[in-house]
Amino acid sequence: MYSTAMSLSAASAAAVASTASSRPNAIRPAAGLRFCGLRREALGLRSLRSSTQVVAARRSVAAAATAGNGAAGSGGFDYDLVIIGAGVGGHGAALHAVEKVSSAGYDRQAVADHANNLASKIRSNLTNSMKALGVDILTGIGTILGKQKVRYGKVGFPDNEITARNIIIATGSVPFVPKGIEIDGKTVFTSDHALKLESVPDWIAIVGSGYIGLEFSDVYTALGSEVTFVEALDQLMPGFDPEIGKLAQRILINPRKIDYYTGVFASKITPAKDGKPVLIELIDAKTKEHTETLEVDAALIATGRAPFTKGLGLENINVVTQRGFVPVDERMQVMDADGNVVPNLYCIGDANGKLMLAHAASAQGISVVEQIGGRDNILNHLSIPAACFTHPEISMVGLTEPQAREKADKEGFEISVVKTSFKANTKALAENEGDGLAKMIYRSDTGEILGVHILGLHAADLIHEASNAIALGTRVQDIKFTVHAHPTLSEVLDELFKAAKVNADVTHSVNEPVVA
């Protein structure tokens, strides 16, 4: 019997798929696929949702054992695949494994309740979908003991050990907090705390102007707050294509109650207490000299995320993390300290640091399951889109213009750039959302699409035509003949593709995916 294991959510549980015979009312996974996923508890800070769930989990394990769901039925292993971690990546991997084998006035509390209820609903849906596929949930912290062996357990209860033919690490990440910053969760907090929206400060400093910082500036200014960005680099939104970043600053920052400091570090942040405000000490990023002290009502730390890989037991298999990230090859196979592949061990998502996006984690998980099933699969990370959910939205896929020019100089080819405006789109004008730009960088000699960047209405939805083109190796000379409905926002990309000029002697696409 083939068995697989995955992790389901970020609270602290292990998901184990047992044979349907141990659950008469459960949907039978195809080909008797069995799962186990370990959800890792962050230093015991999160509590179990209910004691009933724990009992149910224990009963399911016992039922699995008595139903002959152990080593003898899985080629000597308890499971064929264990996934440690319970976010979108682990969930996507498990689903695929089953498939393969088978400032106007507002109500702050209402907004906060909606956010919390949505998060709870999504978490519940992830859990329920796994249960419906025959996945048992085992609560505990997962630790790798050795080759194909995992221990899980929780404080106050005996540990359990299971074996697995394959293991996927999918433990995700936590907010990164630089040294010198004191988090109290009330006046100095991370994005995790901000989602609770327990209060709306009159003046909030946001440390970091990337995706997270920009999105929260959009939220807080809409709720009436004044925002101050603190950015270590010399420009805001350093990860964006520079042209898109400048337009975003004109549309999303300049007209709003937002000011900013660039080229400075927040060397020390002290929470508000005893009637005193939050204090932020700024130092020059180059000279490290003190420049100013800000006094604000609150501070959001949006300096990125750090891999959640401590306590995994990687030392037991001679694996050394790099800045906390688990080293992997292009197939997501974990590499040991000697540069060798660790057999049957994979790492996906934020824990490997290749591309810290939820949907990237899911795609990596699916790719790994394909490999486990005997079908080689290498994910092209340049085809994975990213989006910033502001108003209007920003999205991107592939290379920025500076990255593309650097690649062109190194490899000896020329690039071309075309742009279209949302002001020329009928649907955007009808929605009174004419601000926006779409931009494509491509090779004029071959028609290869190197990158697409969009700022405008529903940019996060529009980007997928471009990302799919890159993934499938579709060239400009082919995609420019596709038809788009009128009047729709998709015509922004239609005009973009049609504006591209490819050398006359270039034939149609060879349909080979573009790789880095």
Tab-separated table of N, CA and C in Angstrom, residues 368-472:
chain	number	residue	atom	x	y	z
A	368	VAL	N	7.103	18.335	-5.900
A	368	VAL	CA	7.726	17.253	-5.129
A	368	VAL	C	6.895	15.981	-5.216
A	369	VAL	N	5.583	16.102	-5.092
A	369	VAL	CA	4.732	14.915	-5.166
A	369	VAL	C	4.840	14.261	-6.538
A	370	GLU	N	4.973	15.072	-7.580
A	370	GLU	CA	5.189	14.511	-8.919
A	370	GLU	C	6.462	13.670	-8.949
A	371	GLN	N	7.520	14.190	-8.344
A	371	GLN	CA	8.786	13.454	-8.323
A	371	GLN	C	8.668	12.164	-7.522
A	372	ILE	N	7.987	12.243	-6.395
A	372	ILE	CA	7.794	11.049	-5.579
A	372	ILE	C	7.036	9.986	-6.365
A	373	GLY	N	6.128	10.454	-7.215
A	373	GLY	CA	5.352	9.527	-8.043
A	373	GLY	C	6.091	9.029	-9.266
A	374	GLY	N	7.363	9.435	-9.406
A	374	GLY	CA	8.170	8.913	-10.512
A	374	GLY	C	8.178	9.781	-11.754
A	375	ARG	N	7.611	11.006	-11.670
A	375	ARG	CA	7.576	11.908	-12.824
A	375	ARG	C	8.443	13.125	-12.504
A	376	ASP	N	9.582	13.223	-13.137
A	376	ASP	CA	10.494	14.328	-12.840
A	376	ASP	C	9.817	15.658	-13.134
A	377	ASN	N	9.981	16.600	-12.219
A	377	ASN	CA	9.335	17.897	-12.375
A	377	ASN	C	10.217	18.968	-11.741
A	378	ILE	N	10.575	19.970	-12.533
A	378	ILE	CA	11.365	21.089	-12.037
A	378	ILE	C	10.542	22.362	-12.218
A	379	LEU	N	10.275	23.033	-11.130
A	379	LEU	CA	9.445	24.238	-11.158
A	379	LEU	C	10.259	25.439	-11.638
A	380	ASN	N	9.715	26.171	-12.592
A	380	ASN	CA	10.349	27.396	-13.082
A	380	ASN	C	9.887	28.557	-12.210
A	381	HIS	N	10.714	28.984	-11.288
A	381	HIS	CA	10.315	30.031	-10.343
A	381	HIS	C	10.125	31.387	-11.012
A	382	LEU	N	10.735	31.594	-12.179
A	382	LEU	CA	10.531	32.859	-12.886
A	382	LEU	C	9.117	32.983	-13.444
A	383	SER	N	8.378	31.876	-13.471
A	383	SER	CA	7.002	31.925	-13.987
A	383	SER	C	5.975	32.113	-12.874
A	384	ILE	N	6.439	32.233	-11.628
A	384	ILE	CA	5.512	32.373	-10.504
A	384	ILE	C	5.206	33.853	-10.274
A	385	PRO	N	3.950	34.246	-10.350
A	385	PRO	CA	3.596	35.664	-10.179
A	385	PRO	C	3.583	36.076	-8.725
A	386	ALA	N	3.674	37.376	-8.505
A	386	ALA	CA	3.537	37.951	-7.170
A	386	ALA	C	2.585	39.124	-7.253
A	387	ALA	N	1.928	39.442	-6.142
A	387	ALA	CA	0.954	40.534	-6.151
A	387	ALA	C	0.996	41.293	-4.841
A	388	CYS	N	0.739	42.580	-4.928
A	388	CYS	CA	0.625	43.444	-3.765
A	388	CYS	C	-0.806	43.977	-3.755
A	389	PHE	N	-1.544	43.664	-2.694
A	389	PHE	CA	-2.981	43.947	-2.680
A	389	PHE	C	-3.286	45.319	-2.084
A	390	THR	N	-2.914	46.316	-2.859
A	390	THR	CA	-3.224	47.699	-2.553
A	390	THR	C	-4.390	48.138	-3.445
A	391	HIS	N	-4.721	49.426	-3.407
A	391	HIS	CA	-5.795	49.959	-4.255
A	391	HIS	C	-5.253	51.152	-5.036
A	392	PRO	N	-4.876	50.980	-6.309
A	392	PRO	CA	-4.988	49.760	-7.106
A	392	PRO	C	-3.879	48.758	-6.795
A	393	GLU	N	-4.020	47.558	-7.356
A	393	GLU	CA	-3.097	46.469	-7.084
A	393	GLU	C	-1.830	46.578	-7.930
A	394	ILE	N	-0.805	45.865	-7.481
A	394	ILE	CA	0.453	45.749	-8.219
A	394	ILE	C	0.740	44.261	-8.396
A	395	SER	N	1.178	43.867	-9.573
A	395	SER	CA	1.540	42.462	-9.789
A	395	SER	C	2.744	42.388	-10.705
A	396	MET	N	3.421	41.255	-10.646
A	396	MET	CA	4.637	41.100	-11.440
A	396	MET	C	4.969	39.627	-11.621
A	397	VAL	N	5.695	39.337	-12.692
A	397	VAL	CA	6.209	37.996	-12.918
A	397	VAL	C	7.491	38.116	-13.727
A	398	GLY	N	8.461	37.255	-13.428
A	398	GLY	CA	9.711	37.279	-14.161
A	398	GLY	C	10.670	38.348	-13.676
A	399	LEU	N	11.477	38.885	-14.590
A	399	LEU	CA	12.546	39.817	-14.247
A	399	LEU	C	12.080	41.263	-14.287
A	400	THR	N	12.695	42.097	-13.434
A	400	THR	CA	12.510	43.539	-13.557
A	400	THR	C	13.356	44.017	-14.733
A	401	GLU	N	13.161	45.265	-15.145
A	401	GLU	CA	13.948	45.768	-16.270
A	401	GLU	C	15.447	45.783	-15.972
A	402	PRO	N	15.890	46.256	-14.794
A	402	PRO	CA	17.327	46.191	-14.508
A	402	PRO	C	17.870	44.757	-14.504
A	403	GLN	N	17.102	43.816	-13.962
A	403	GLN	CA	17.542	42.417	-13.959
A	403	GLN	C	17.642	41.874	-15.384
A	404	ALA	N	16.682	42.226	-16.212
A	404	ALA	CA	16.690	41.757	-17.602
A	404	ALA	C	17.878	42.343	-18.365
A	405	ARG	N	18.178	43.624	-18.128
A	405	ARG	CA	19.310	44.251	-18.821
A	405	ARG	C	20.633	43.632	-18.369
A	406	GLU	N	20.729	43.317	-17.097
A	406	GLU	CA	21.934	42.658	-16.603
A	406	GLU	C	22.104	41.284	-17.251
A	407	LYS	N	21.010	40.542	-17.358
A	407	LYS	CA	21.047	39.223	-17.997
A	407	LYS	C	21.423	39.355	-19.472
A	408	ALA	N	20.876	40.367	-20.133
A	408	ALA	CA	21.160	40.578	-21.558
A	408	ALA	C	22.629	40.929	-21.788
A	409	ASP	N	23.178	41.785	-20.927
A	409	ASP	CA	24.583	42.156	-21.064
A	409	ASP	C	25.489	40.957	-20.849
A	410	LYS	N	25.108	40.113	-19.901
A	410	LYS	CA	25.938	38.954	-19.578
A	410	LYS	C	25.876	37.901	-20.682
A	411	GLU	N	24.694	37.709	-21.277
A	411	GLU	CA	24.515	36.641	-22.258
A	411	GLU	C	24.561	37.119	-23.700
A	412	GLY	N	24.674	38.439	-23.905
A	412	GLY	CA	24.879	38.958	-25.249
A	412	GLY	C	23.651	39.025	-26.126
A	413	PHE	N	22.536	39.509	-25.608
A	413	PHE	CA	21.355	39.733	-26.449
A	413	PHE	C	20.735	41.075	-26.080
A	414	GLU	N	19.794	41.518	-26.901
A	414	GLU	CA	19.146	42.794	-26.660
A	414	GLU	C	17.729	42.574	-26.152
A	415	ILE	N	17.272	43.520	-25.323
A	415	ILE	CA	15.896	43.437	-24.842
A	415	ILE	C	15.109	44.644	-25.350
A	416	SER	N	13.812	44.480	-25.381
A	416	SER	CA	12.910	45.566	-25.728
A	416	SER	C	11.867	45.694	-24.626
A	417	VAL	N	11.299	46.886	-24.495
A	417	VAL	CA	10.289	47.154	-23.476
A	417	VAL	C	9.091	47.818	-24.128
A	418	VAL	N	7.888	47.313	-23.836
A	418	VAL	CA	6.659	47.936	-24.312
A	418	VAL	C	5.753	48.207	-23.117
A	419	LYS	N	4.907	49.236	-23.238
A	419	LYS	CA	4.019	49.628	-22.146
A	419	LYS	C	2.649	49.989	-22.701
A	420	THR	N	1.649	49.785	-21.875
A	420	THR	CA	0.306	50.257	-22.207
A	420	THR	C	-0.299	50.871	-20.939
A	421	SER	N	-1.237	51.799	-21.141
A	421	SER	CA	-1.840	52.504	-20.026
A	421	SER	C	-3.279	52.045	-19.805
A	422	PHE	N	-3.684	52.031	-18.542
A	422	PHE	CA	-5.076	51.718	-18.221
A	422	PHE	C	-6.014	52.823	-18.703
A	423	LYS	N	-5.482	53.995	-18.972
A	423	LYS	CA	-6.311	55.104	-19.449
A	423	LYS	C	-6.877	54.832	-20.835
A	424	ALA	N	-6.275	53.870	-21.543
A	424	ALA	CA	-6.767	53.524	-22.875
A	424	ALA	C	-7.725	52.351	-22.851
A	425	ASN	N	-8.051	51.847	-21.633
A	425	ASN	CA	-8.906	50.673	-21.509
A	425	ASN	C	-10.334	51.079	-21.155
A	426	THR	N	-11.291	50.631	-21.966
A	426	THR	CA	-12.688	51.015	-21.787
A	426	THR	C	-13.237	50.600	-20.430
A	427	LYS	N	-12.951	49.374	-20.002
A	427	LYS	CA	-13.482	48.878	-18.738
A	427	LYS	C	-12.906	49.675	-17.561
A	428	ALA	N	-11.617	49.984	-17.608
A	428	ALA	CA	-10.996	50.750	-16.535
A	428	ALA	C	-11.608	52.143	-16.448
A	429	LEU	N	-11.839	52.765	-17.575
A	429	LEU	CA	-12.449	54.091	-17.579
A	429	LEU	C	-13.877	54.039	-17.064
A	430	ALA	N	-14.613	52.992	-17.423
A	430	ALA	CA	-15.984	52.836	-16.946
A	430	ALA	C	-16.038	52.684	-15.432
A	431	GLU	N	-14.978	52.120	-14.862
A	431	GLU	CA	-14.892	51.921	-13.421
A	431	GLU	C	-14.249	53.120	-12.718
A	432	ASN	N	-13.946	54.181	-13.499
A	432	ASN	CA	-13.238	55.343	-12.963
A	432	ASN	C	-11.906	54.955	-12.329
A	433	GLU	N	-11.234	53.995	-12.948
A	433	GLU	CA	-9.952	53.492	-12.459
A	433	GLU	C	-8.919	53.530	-13.581
A	434	GLY	N	-8.720	54.708	-14.144
A	434	GLY	CA	-7.815	54.828	-15.287
A	434	GLY	C	-6.349	54.907	-14.930
A	435	ASP	N	-6.016	55.057	-13.643
A	435	ASP	CA	-4.610	55.106	-13.249
A	435	ASP	C	-3.996	53.719	-13.328
A	436	GLY	N	-2.923	53.605	-14.060
A	436	GLY	CA	-2.267	52.299	-14.119
A	436	GLY	C	-1.419	52.118	-15.356
A	437	LEU	N	-0.553	51.121	-15.282
A	437	LEU	CA	0.400	50.860	-16.356
A	437	LEU	C	0.691	49.371	-16.423
A	438	ALA	N	0.849	48.852	-17.621
A	438	ALA	CA	1.335	47.488	-17.833
A	438	ALA	C	2.619	47.572	-18.650
A	439	LYS	N	3.586	46.765	-18.293
A	439	LYS	CA	4.911	46.852	-18.902
A	439	LYS	C	5.453	45.456	-19.157
A	440	MET	N	6.017	45.233	-20.334
A	440	MET	CA	6.605	43.925	-20.654
A	440	MET	C	8.035	44.101	-21.133
A	441	ILE	N	8.914	43.252	-20.609
A	441	ILE	CA	10.304	43.206	-21.052
A	441	ILE	C	10.482	41.884	-21.807
A	442	TYR	N	11.042	41.949	-23.003
A	442	TYR	CA	11.157	40.730	-23.810
A	442	TYR	C	12.379	40.807	-24.724
A	443	ARG	N	12.718	39.669	-25.297
A	443	ARG	CA	13.815	39.599	-26.269
A	443	ARG	C	13.247	39.831	-27.668
A	444	SER	N	13.730	40.864	-28.314
A	444	SER	CA	13.217	41.165	-29.654
A	444	SER	C	13.748	40.200	-30.702
A	445	ASP	N	14.809	39.457	-30.355
A	445	ASP	CA	15.354	38.515	-31.333
A	445	ASP	C	14.622	37.175	-31.318
A	446	THR	N	14.074	36.786	-30.172
A	446	THR	CA	13.404	35.482	-30.082
A	446	THR	C	11.931	35.576	-29.689
A	447	GLY	N	11.524	36.717	-29.128
A	447	GLY	CA	10.155	36.839	-28.652
A	447	GLY	C	9.951	36.290	-27.251
A	448	GLU	N	11.025	35.902	-26.584
A	448	GLU	CA	10.932	35.364	-25.225
A	448	GLU	C	10.489	36.452	-24.244
A	449	ILE	N	9.461	36.166	-23.463
A	449	ILE	CA	8.973	37.111	-22.456
A	449	ILE	C	9.820	36.959	-21.199
A	450	LEU	N	10.467	38.053	-20.790
A	450	LEU	CA	11.355	38.014	-19.638
A	450	LEU	C	10.681	38.493	-18.360
A	451	GLY	N	9.738	39.406	-18.492
A	451	GLY	CA	9.059	39.917	-17.302
A	451	GLY	C	7.869	40.773	-17.676
A	452	VAL	N	6.852	40.758	-16.829
A	452	VAL	CA	5.668	41.608	-17.005
A	452	VAL	C	5.321	42.211	-15.654
A	453	HIS	N	5.019	43.509	-15.643
A	453	HIS	CA	4.707	44.237	-14.413
A	453	HIS	C	3.462	45.080	-14.644
A	454	ILE	N	2.540	45.025	-13.704
A	454	ILE	CA	1.261	45.722	-13.854
A	454	ILE	C	0.941	46.491	-12.580
A	455	LEU	N	0.513	47.726	-12.722
A	455	LEU	CA	-0.087	48.487	-11.633
A	455	LEU	C	-1.424	49.000	-12.153
A	456	GLY	N	-2.505	48.596	-11.501
A	456	GLY	CA	-3.812	49.041	-11.961
A	456	GLY	C	-4.922	48.164	-11.415
A	457	LEU	N	-6.127	48.468	-11.816
A	457	LEU	CA	-7.309	47.746	-11.359
A	457	LEU	C	-7.191	46.250	-11.652
A	458	HIS	N	-7.344	45.440	-10.609
A	458	HIS	CA	-7.298	43.970	-10.715
A	458	HIS	C	-5.998	43.454	-11.343
A	459	ALA	N	-4.905	44.139	-11.056
A	459	ALA	CA	-3.604	43.698	-11.587
A	459	ALA	C	-3.259	42.291	-11.128
A	460	ALA	N	-3.659	41.937	-9.897
A	460	ALA	CA	-3.343	40.607	-9.367
A	460	ALA	C	-4.018	39.497	-10.158
A	461	ASP	N	-5.141	39.794	-10.791
A	461	ASP	CA	-5.818	38.802	-11.628
A	461	ASP	C	-5.266	38.796	-13.050
A	462	LEU	N	-4.891	39.962	-13.546
A	462	LEU	CA	-4.435	40.075	-14.929
A	462	LEU	C	-3.078	39.417	-15.171
A	463	ILE	N	-2.248	39.328	-14.153
A	463	ILE	CA	-0.870	38.878	-14.340
A	463	ILE	C	-0.769	37.430	-14.801
A	464	HIS	N	-1.820	36.642	-14.576
A	464	HIS	CA	-1.685	35.202	-14.815
A	464	HIS	C	-1.583	34.831	-16.290
A	465	GLU	N	-2.114	35.659	-17.172
A	465	GLU	CA	-1.925	35.372	-18.595
A	465	GLU	C	-0.440	35.440	-18.943
A	466	ALA	N	0.249	36.404	-18.352
A	466	ALA	CA	1.686	36.534	-18.595
A	466	ALA	C	2.474	35.433	-17.914
A	467	SER	N	2.111	35.098	-16.674
A	467	SER	CA	2.862	34.057	-15.962
A	467	SER	C	2.686	32.707	-16.639
A	468	ASN	N	1.490	32.425	-17.127
A	468	ASN	CA	1.273	31.163	-17.835
A	468	ASN	C	2.047	31.132	-19.152
A	469	ALA	N	2.143	32.274	-19.819
A	469	ALA	CA	2.913	32.334	-21.067
A	469	ALA	C	4.383	32.015	-20.802
A	470	ILE	N	4.930	32.572	-19.708
A	470	ILE	CA	6.323	32.287	-19.366
A	470	ILE	C	6.487	30.821	-18.998
A	471	ALA	N	5.537	30.282	-18.224
A	471	ALA	CA	5.630	28.882	-17.793
A	471	ALA	C	5.578	27.927	-18.975
A	472	LEU	N	4.770	28.249	-19.961
A	472	LEU	CA	4.581	27.357	-21.105
A	472	LEU	C	5.540	27.646	-22.255
